[in-house]
GROMACS .gro file of C-alpha atoms in nm:
model
  349
    1MET     CA    1  -0.020  -0.033   0.026
    2HIS     CA    2   0.090   0.355  -0.123
    3ASN     CA    3   0.452   0.176  -0.241
    4ASN     CA    4   0.464   0.456  -0.445
    5SER     CA    5   0.443   0.716  -0.208
    6LYS     CA    6   0.739   0.892  -0.123
    7SER     CA    7   0.913   1.335  -0.174
    8GLU     CA    8   1.211   1.338  -0.057
    9SER     CA    9   1.136   1.728  -0.099
   10TYR     CA   10   0.780   1.750   0.150
   11ALA     CA   11   1.040   1.484   0.405
   12ALA     CA   12   1.358   1.766   0.352
   13ALA     CA   13   1.096   2.064   0.431
   14GLY     CA   14   0.930   1.838   0.770
   15VAL     CA   15   0.635   1.627   0.705
   16ASP     CA   16   0.769   1.261   0.615
   17ILE     CA   17   0.486   1.069   0.445
   18THR     CA   18   0.510   0.752   0.470
   19ALA     CA   19   0.525   0.774   0.883
   20GLY     CA   20   0.173   0.898   0.853
   21TYR     CA   21   0.124   0.508   0.622
   22LYS     CA   22   0.281   0.374   0.864
   23ALA     CA   23   0.094   0.520   1.141
   24VAL     CA   24  -0.232   0.407   0.961
   25GLU     CA   25  -0.097   0.080   0.972
   26LEU     CA   26   0.051   0.050   1.362
   27MET     CA   27  -0.350   0.207   1.416
   28LYS     CA   28  -0.535  -0.025   1.256
   29LYS     CA   29  -0.537  -0.326   1.530
   30HIS     CA   30  -0.617  -0.068   1.840
   31ILE     CA   31  -0.919   0.074   1.557
   32ASP     CA   32  -1.077  -0.264   1.471
   33ARG     CA   33  -1.161  -0.334   1.905
   34THR     CA   34  -1.404  -0.054   1.849
   35LYS     CA   35  -1.639  -0.144   1.593
   36ASN     CA   36  -1.991  -0.232   1.655
   37GLU     CA   37  -2.312  -0.241   1.378
   38GLY     CA   38  -2.269   0.017   1.273
   39CYS     CA   39  -1.950   0.020   1.136
   40LEU     CA   40  -1.952   0.049   0.679
   41ASP     CA   41  -1.571   0.101   0.657
   42ASP     CA   42  -1.191  -0.022   0.766
   43VAL     CA   43  -0.983   0.353   0.821
   44GLY     CA   44  -0.802   0.508   0.553
   45GLY     CA   45  -1.118   0.605   0.289
   46PHE     CA   46  -1.159   0.993   0.267
   47GLY     CA   47  -1.523   0.986   0.575
   48GLY     CA   48  -1.596   0.761   0.774
   49CYS     CA   49  -1.921   0.584   0.712
   50PHE     CA   50  -2.155   0.485   0.981
   51GLY     CA   51  -2.525   0.323   0.970
   52LEU     CA   52  -2.785   0.454   1.186
   53ASN     CA   53  -3.055   0.230   1.368
   54ILE     CA   54  -3.343   0.406   1.459
   55ALA     CA   55  -3.516   0.090   1.515
   56GLY     CA   56  -3.781   0.183   1.805
   57MET     CA   57  -3.751   0.574   1.767
   58GLU     CA   58  -4.007   0.835   1.683
   59GLU     CA   59  -3.853   1.107   1.661
   60PRO     CA   60  -3.435   1.024   1.686
   61VAL     CA   61  -3.230   1.356   1.794
   62LEU     CA   62  -2.809   1.332   1.697
   63VAL     CA   63  -2.643   1.472   1.995
   64SER     CA   64  -2.304   1.587   1.911
   65GLY     CA   65  -2.031   1.692   2.086
   66THR     CA   66  -1.606   1.785   2.066
   67ASP     CA   67  -1.305   1.847   2.326
   68GLY     CA   68  -0.990   1.788   2.346
   69VAL     CA   69  -0.764   1.721   2.634
   70GLY     CA   70  -0.574   2.061   2.699
   71THR     CA   71  -0.341   2.076   2.901
   72LYS     CA   72  -0.262   1.731   3.068
   73LEU     CA   73  -0.122   1.670   2.787
   74LYS     CA   74   0.184   1.824   2.829
   75LEU     CA   75   0.236   1.560   3.119
   76ALA     CA   76   0.212   1.302   2.967
   77ILE     CA   77   0.460   1.391   2.663
   78LEU     CA   78   0.651   1.442   3.011
   79MET     CA   79   0.579   1.111   3.115
   80ASP     CA   80   0.626   0.961   2.822
   81LYS     CA   81   0.369   0.788   2.828
   82HIS     CA   82   0.149   0.786   2.513
   83ASP     CA   83  -0.104   0.507   2.563
   84THR     CA   84  -0.335   0.613   2.860
   85ILE     CA   85  -0.438   1.000   2.727
   86GLY     CA   86  -0.649   0.926   2.481
   87ILE     CA   87  -0.906   0.779   2.675
   88ASP     CA   88  -0.930   1.110   2.859
   89CYS     CA   89  -0.994   1.260   2.492
   90VAL     CA   90  -1.237   0.991   2.457
   91ALA     CA   91  -1.434   1.049   2.827
   92MET     CA   92  -1.446   1.512   2.751
   93CYS     CA   93  -1.662   1.373   2.438
   94VAL     CA   94  -1.942   1.073   2.493
   95ASN     CA   95  -1.998   1.210   2.931
   96ASP     CA   96  -2.054   1.532   2.774
   97VAL     CA   97  -2.407   1.411   2.524
   98ILE     CA   98  -2.414   1.069   2.810
   99CYS     CA   99  -2.554   1.443   2.960
  100VAL     CA  100  -2.926   1.491   2.769
  101GLY     CA  101  -2.929   1.115   2.737
  102ALA     CA  102  -2.769   0.976   2.457
  103LYS     CA  103  -2.576   0.696   2.371
  104PRO     CA  104  -2.261   0.738   2.230
  105LEU     CA  105  -2.240   0.584   1.812
  106PHE     CA  106  -1.940   0.684   1.631
  107PHE     CA  107  -1.597   0.935   1.744
  108LEU     CA  108  -1.329   1.072   1.537
  109ASP     CA  109  -1.003   1.245   1.703
  110TYR     CA  110  -0.721   1.508   1.553
  111ILE     CA  111  -0.375   1.431   1.643
  112ALA     CA  112  -0.126   1.741   1.528
  113CYS     CA  113   0.204   1.721   1.575
  114GLY     CA  114   0.561   1.875   1.548
  115LYS     CA  115   0.664   1.506   1.396
  116ASN     CA  116   0.478   1.209   1.354
  117HIS     CA  117   0.629   0.961   1.544
  118PRO     CA  118   0.428   0.666   1.410
  119GLU     CA  119   0.465   0.419   1.713
  120ILE     CA  120   0.345   0.707   1.968
  121ILE     CA  121   0.114   0.798   1.771
  122ALA     CA  122  -0.045   0.477   1.704
  123GLU     CA  123  -0.052   0.466   2.149
  124LEU     CA  124  -0.249   0.775   2.088
  125VAL     CA  125  -0.456   0.576   1.910
  126ALA     CA  126  -0.445   0.318   2.133
  127GLY     CA  127  -0.597   0.499   2.398
  128VAL     CA  128  -0.882   0.665   2.188
  129ALA     CA  129  -0.935   0.340   2.122
  130GLU     CA  130  -1.038   0.174   2.517
  131GLY     CA  131  -1.191   0.467   2.537
  132CYS     CA  132  -1.414   0.419   2.291
  133VAL     CA  133  -1.467   0.029   2.382
  134GLN     CA  134  -1.553   0.161   2.748
  135SER     CA  135  -1.841   0.406   2.584
  136GLY     CA  136  -1.908   0.101   2.292
  137ALA     CA  137  -1.847   0.490   2.019
  138ALA     CA  138  -1.660   0.347   1.772
  139LEU     CA  139  -1.347   0.447   1.607
  140ILE     CA  140  -1.505   0.539   1.240
  141GLY     CA  141  -1.191   0.827   1.118
  142GLY     CA  142  -1.011   1.053   1.213
  143GLU     CA  143  -0.625   1.259   1.092
  144THR     CA  144  -0.269   1.297   1.207
  145ALA     CA  145  -0.163   1.660   1.059
  146GLU     CA  146   0.228   1.739   1.097
  147HIS     CA  147   0.414   2.002   1.155
  148PRO     CA  148   0.673   2.109   1.182
  149GLY     CA  149   0.798   2.511   1.248
  150MET     CA  150   0.427   2.529   1.438
  151MET     CA  151   0.577   2.291   1.777
  152PRO     CA  152   0.838   2.139   1.830
  153VAL     CA  153   0.885   1.769   1.705
  154ASP     CA  154   0.874   1.624   2.029
  155GLU     CA  155   0.512   1.753   2.136
  156TYR     CA  156   0.188   1.654   2.000
  157ASP     CA  157  -0.193   1.784   2.055
  158LEU     CA  158  -0.541   1.499   2.074
  159ALA     CA  159  -0.908   1.616   2.030
  160GLY     CA  160  -1.196   1.453   1.938
  161PHE     CA  161  -1.507   1.444   1.845
  162THR     CA  162  -1.825   1.180   1.914
  163VAL     CA  163  -2.240   1.182   1.814
  164GLY     CA  164  -2.440   1.005   1.985
  165ILE     CA  165  -2.867   0.979   1.961
  166VAL     CA  166  -3.167   1.001   2.231
  167ASP     CA  167  -3.512   0.945   2.123
  168LYS     CA  168  -3.672   1.305   2.180
  169LYS     CA  169  -3.918   1.229   2.424
  170LYS     CA  170  -3.616   1.073   2.629
  171VAL     CA  171  -3.424   1.370   2.598
  172ILE     CA  172  -3.272   1.531   2.914
  173ASP     CA  173  -3.301   1.892   2.926
  174ASN     CA  174  -3.413   1.995   3.287
  175GLN     CA  175  -3.799   2.085   3.315
  176ARG     CA  176  -3.910   1.838   3.585
  177MET     CA  177  -3.663   1.933   3.795
  178LYS     CA  178  -3.865   2.074   4.150
  179ALA     CA  179  -3.736   2.118   4.446
  180GLY     CA  180  -3.711   1.752   4.714
  181ASP     CA  181  -3.514   1.621   4.397
  182VAL     CA  182  -3.183   1.480   4.507
  183VAL     CA  183  -2.852   1.533   4.417
  184ILE     CA  184  -2.650   1.197   4.356
  185ALA     CA  185  -2.199   1.233   4.305
  186LEU     CA  186  -2.069   0.983   4.059
  187PRO     CA  187  -1.662   1.015   4.241
  188SER     CA  188  -1.441   1.053   3.933
  189SER     CA  189  -1.100   0.917   3.923
  190GLY     CA  190  -0.888   1.219   3.974
  191ILE     CA  191  -0.851   1.516   3.839
  192HIS     CA  192  -0.953   1.431   3.468
  193SER     CA  193  -0.875   1.640   3.264
  194ASN     CA  194  -0.908   1.964   3.365
  195GLY     CA  195  -0.736   2.266   3.599
  196PHE     CA  196  -0.426   2.098   3.474
  197SER     CA  197  -0.327   2.430   3.404
  198LEU     CA  198  -0.332   2.518   3.774
  199CYS     CA  199  -0.239   2.157   3.834
  200ARG     CA  200   0.144   2.251   3.624
  201LYS     CA  201   0.152   2.547   3.874
  202VAL     CA  202   0.101   2.388   4.223
  203PHE     CA  203   0.406   2.089   4.123
  204ASP     CA  204   0.563   2.283   3.800
  205ILE     CA  205   0.514   1.991   3.601
  206ASP     CA  206   0.733   2.280   3.319
  207ASN     CA  207   0.966   2.236   3.442
  208ASN     CA  208   0.990   1.878   3.535
  209ASN     CA  209   0.996   1.877   3.889
  210PRO     CA  210   1.156   1.520   4.006
  211GLU     CA  211   0.961   1.558   4.328
  212LEU     CA  212   0.638   1.441   4.097
  213TYR     CA  213   0.765   1.097   4.042
  214VAL     CA  214   0.876   1.033   4.355
  215PRO     CA  215   0.620   0.754   4.566
  216CYS     CA  216   0.440   1.058   4.823
  217GLU     CA  217   0.334   0.923   5.134
  218ASP     CA  218  -0.047   1.178   5.099
  219LEU     CA  219  -0.112   0.968   4.761
  220GLY     CA  220  -0.074   0.605   4.990
  221GLY     CA  221   0.296   0.554   4.785
  222ALA     CA  222   0.172   0.640   4.464
  223THR     CA  223   0.390   0.928   4.261
  224ILE     CA  224   0.209   1.290   4.225
  225ALA     CA  225   0.312   1.195   3.797
  226GLU     CA  226   0.095   0.866   3.762
  227THR     CA  227  -0.197   0.990   4.007
  228LEU     CA  228  -0.240   1.266   3.779
  229LEU     CA  229  -0.194   1.122   3.471
  230THR     CA  230  -0.483   0.877   3.539
  231PRO     CA  231  -0.703   0.866   3.285
  232THR     CA  232  -1.043   1.050   3.328
  233LYS     CA  233  -1.407   0.850   3.464
  234ILE     CA  234  -1.629   0.731   3.168
  235TYR     CA  235  -1.968   0.704   3.250
  236VAL     CA  236  -2.193   0.607   2.969
  237LYS     CA  237  -2.230   0.261   3.014
  238PRO     CA  238  -2.355   0.285   3.361
  239VAL     CA  239  -2.588   0.627   3.271
  240LEU     CA  240  -2.731   0.434   2.996
  241ALA     CA  241  -2.815   0.144   3.266
  242LEU     CA  242  -2.951   0.366   3.509
  243LEU     CA  243  -3.154   0.547   3.265
  244GLU     CA  244  -3.355   0.256   3.185
  245GLN     CA  245  -3.441   0.197   3.464
  246VAL     CA  246  -3.486   0.562   3.741
  247ASP     CA  247  -3.677   0.902   3.646
  248VAL     CA  248  -3.335   1.093   3.605
  249LYS     CA  249  -3.421   1.456   3.663
  250GLY     CA  250  -3.058   1.616   3.521
  251ILE     CA  251  -2.732   1.547   3.471
  252SER     CA  252  -2.391   1.773   3.503
  253HIS     CA  253  -2.036   1.652   3.413
  254ILE     CA  254  -1.838   1.792   3.628
  255THR     CA  255  -1.514   1.961   3.464
  256GLY     CA  256  -1.314   2.236   3.403
  257GLY     CA  257  -1.528   2.563   3.649
  258GLY     CA  258  -1.613   2.331   3.903
  259PHE     CA  259  -1.880   2.230   4.086
  260TYR     CA  260  -1.980   2.591   4.016
  261GLU     CA  261  -1.976   2.633   3.625
  262ASN     CA  262  -2.135   2.326   3.580
  263ILE     CA  263  -2.340   2.186   3.825
  264PRO     CA  264  -2.635   2.524   3.744
  265ARG     CA  265  -2.596   2.400   3.397
  266SER     CA  266  -2.862   2.166   3.495
  267ILE     CA  267  -3.036   2.347   3.633
  268PRO     CA  268  -3.375   2.526   3.544
  269ASP     CA  269  -3.469   2.881   3.682
  270GLY     CA  270  -3.570   2.933   3.976
  271LEU     CA  271  -3.422   2.657   4.112
  272GLY     CA  272  -3.077   2.613   4.292
  273ALA     CA  273  -2.869   2.296   4.422
  274LYS     CA  274  -2.799   2.303   4.764
  275ILE     CA  275  -2.438   2.049   4.810
  276GLU     CA  276  -2.357   1.973   5.198
  277LYS     CA  277  -1.951   1.994   5.196
  278SER     CA  278  -1.914   1.764   5.434
  279ALA     CA  279  -2.109   1.473   5.194
  280VAL     CA  280  -1.835   1.484   4.931
  281LYS     CA  281  -1.566   1.209   4.911
  282VAL     CA  282  -1.263   1.503   4.891
  283LEU     CA  283  -0.987   1.284   4.710
  284PRO     CA  284  -0.673   1.247   4.795
  285ILE     CA  285  -0.487   1.441   4.555
  286PHE     CA  286  -0.728   1.742   4.585
  287ASP     CA  287  -0.614   1.768   4.894
  288LEU     CA  288  -0.196   1.796   4.783
  289ILE     CA  289  -0.334   2.003   4.584
  290ALA     CA  290  -0.508   2.264   4.785
  291LYS     CA  291  -0.201   2.243   5.041
  292LYS     CA  292   0.041   2.260   4.889
  293GLY     CA  293  -0.058   2.562   4.624
  294ASN     CA  294  -0.204   2.705   4.898
  295ILE     CA  295  -0.572   2.765   4.734
  296PRO     CA  296  -0.915   2.880   4.824
  297GLU     CA  297  -1.210   2.582   4.970
  298ARG     CA  298  -1.434   2.786   4.753
  299ASP     CA  299  -1.098   2.852   4.432
  300MET     CA  300  -1.066   2.475   4.467
  301TYR     CA  301  -1.504   2.423   4.410
  302ASN     CA  302  -1.425   2.679   4.112
  303THR     CA  303  -1.234   2.453   3.936
  304PHE     CA  304  -1.167   2.122   4.026
  305ASN     CA  305  -1.430   1.762   3.991
  306MET     CA  306  -1.286   1.721   4.331
  307GLY     CA  307  -1.331   1.378   4.343
  308VAL     CA  308  -1.754   1.423   4.130
  309GLY     CA  309  -1.645   1.331   3.806
  310MET     CA  310  -2.075   1.308   3.724
  311SER     CA  311  -2.376   1.470   3.886
  312ILE     CA  312  -2.716   1.308   3.879
  313THR     CA  313  -3.047   1.471   3.995
  314VAL     CA  314  -3.305   1.189   4.070
  315PRO     CA  315  -3.665   1.222   4.320
  316GLU     CA  316  -3.642   1.167   4.646
  317ALA     CA  317  -3.839   0.869   4.597
  318GLU     CA  318  -3.624   0.663   4.389
  319VAL     CA  319  -3.291   0.764   4.511
  320GLU     CA  320  -3.207   0.442   4.679
  321LYS     CA  321  -3.232   0.248   4.328
  322ALA     CA  322  -3.029   0.511   4.146
  323VAL     CA  323  -2.727   0.428   4.362
  324SER     CA  324  -2.810   0.015   4.402
  325VAL     CA  325  -2.793   0.072   3.999
  326LEU     CA  326  -2.525   0.282   3.952
  327LYS     CA  327  -2.324   0.050   4.248
  328ASP     CA  328  -2.409  -0.283   3.993
  329ASN     CA  329  -2.283  -0.098   3.708
  330GLY     CA  330  -1.958  -0.024   3.888
  331ILE     CA  331  -2.023   0.358   4.054
  332ASP     CA  332  -1.996   0.331   4.425
  333ALA     CA  333  -2.211   0.629   4.438
  334TYR     CA  334  -2.340   0.776   4.639
  335VAL     CA  335  -2.612   1.175   4.809
  336ILE     CA  336  -2.420   1.482   4.809
  337GLY     CA  337  -2.733   1.740   4.802
  338LYS     CA  338  -3.120   1.836   4.720
  339ILE     CA  339  -3.233   2.102   4.523
  340ILE     CA  340  -3.403   2.369   4.697
  341GLU     CA  341  -3.591   2.663   4.527
  342SER     CA  342  -3.357   2.934   4.529
  343ASP     CA  343  -3.220   3.260   4.314
  344GLU     CA  344  -2.843   3.085   4.377
  345LYS     CA  345  -2.815   2.832   4.113
  346ILE     CA  346  -2.583   2.634   4.296
  347ILE     CA  347  -2.491   2.709   4.743
  348LEU     CA  348  -2.201   2.508   4.879
  349GLU     CA  349  -2.224   2.475   5.309
   0.00000   0.00000   0.00000
């Protein structure tokens, strides 16, 4: 394949097109893991094709989401560990579309790099494929762009795009939420992919601080670096199971902006979420960030997920069932607050 495709002039300008072909060949085995019943094409064409099954839906609605990984990439590059950062990329997209009740169908990735190192590109796609497997989405295409002169040869950026589907009558739009409904926390796996600009400052990541790689007692013996690089939790399958059995009124994916910015996005005017801070199971990494950076509690809750990667609002009568369903699906969910009548969208006390 592509045996006749080689440009010495292009290579002299910094772009090795043959490296791109090699990267595609290396990543195919990872992509194959994600195939589902909607996949129609092999990778390598000009567009990813997906057969849409809308059987049983009255008014199918497509829901799209796109995002990147942010400066968490800096740490992955420093650690020379590229096989999990793709999970973060998928998570940031699919966790958004599930907030409106949509099941992810397919995913595409975009990798920009200073120099195409096929083995590293394949590692990145391996992580993307794992995220797709965890969310049930098919990886149907993507793009790797070599940008010599735009970025250093050992750096890259990663972004993605997903499309999901939901029947219009099942769209979660918060309009049925009312005072007395209960807010349930879905624990995070750690920092996830937000707040890393602050993490980089607190831990001096840009200067490759040696303390990053030393076992830390506050983290149970893990290093700061490996703790920060823990992949973002993907909530798709547990939430889909919950939607089948419980009347879910609202879902918030807690990303950049923390509690104060994200929980209000799922709450209608006239209501607010009263969150009990004492109920939040804060992960040790957040305590360490606050201590080392001397960061006020208000700023922590307005930057990080604090151990709660997603919140779900359900009727009070269905709390026990909701927690049980989530636990049966691997999520140790617990109650953190209630919906009240309020002009403030969120109150933490």
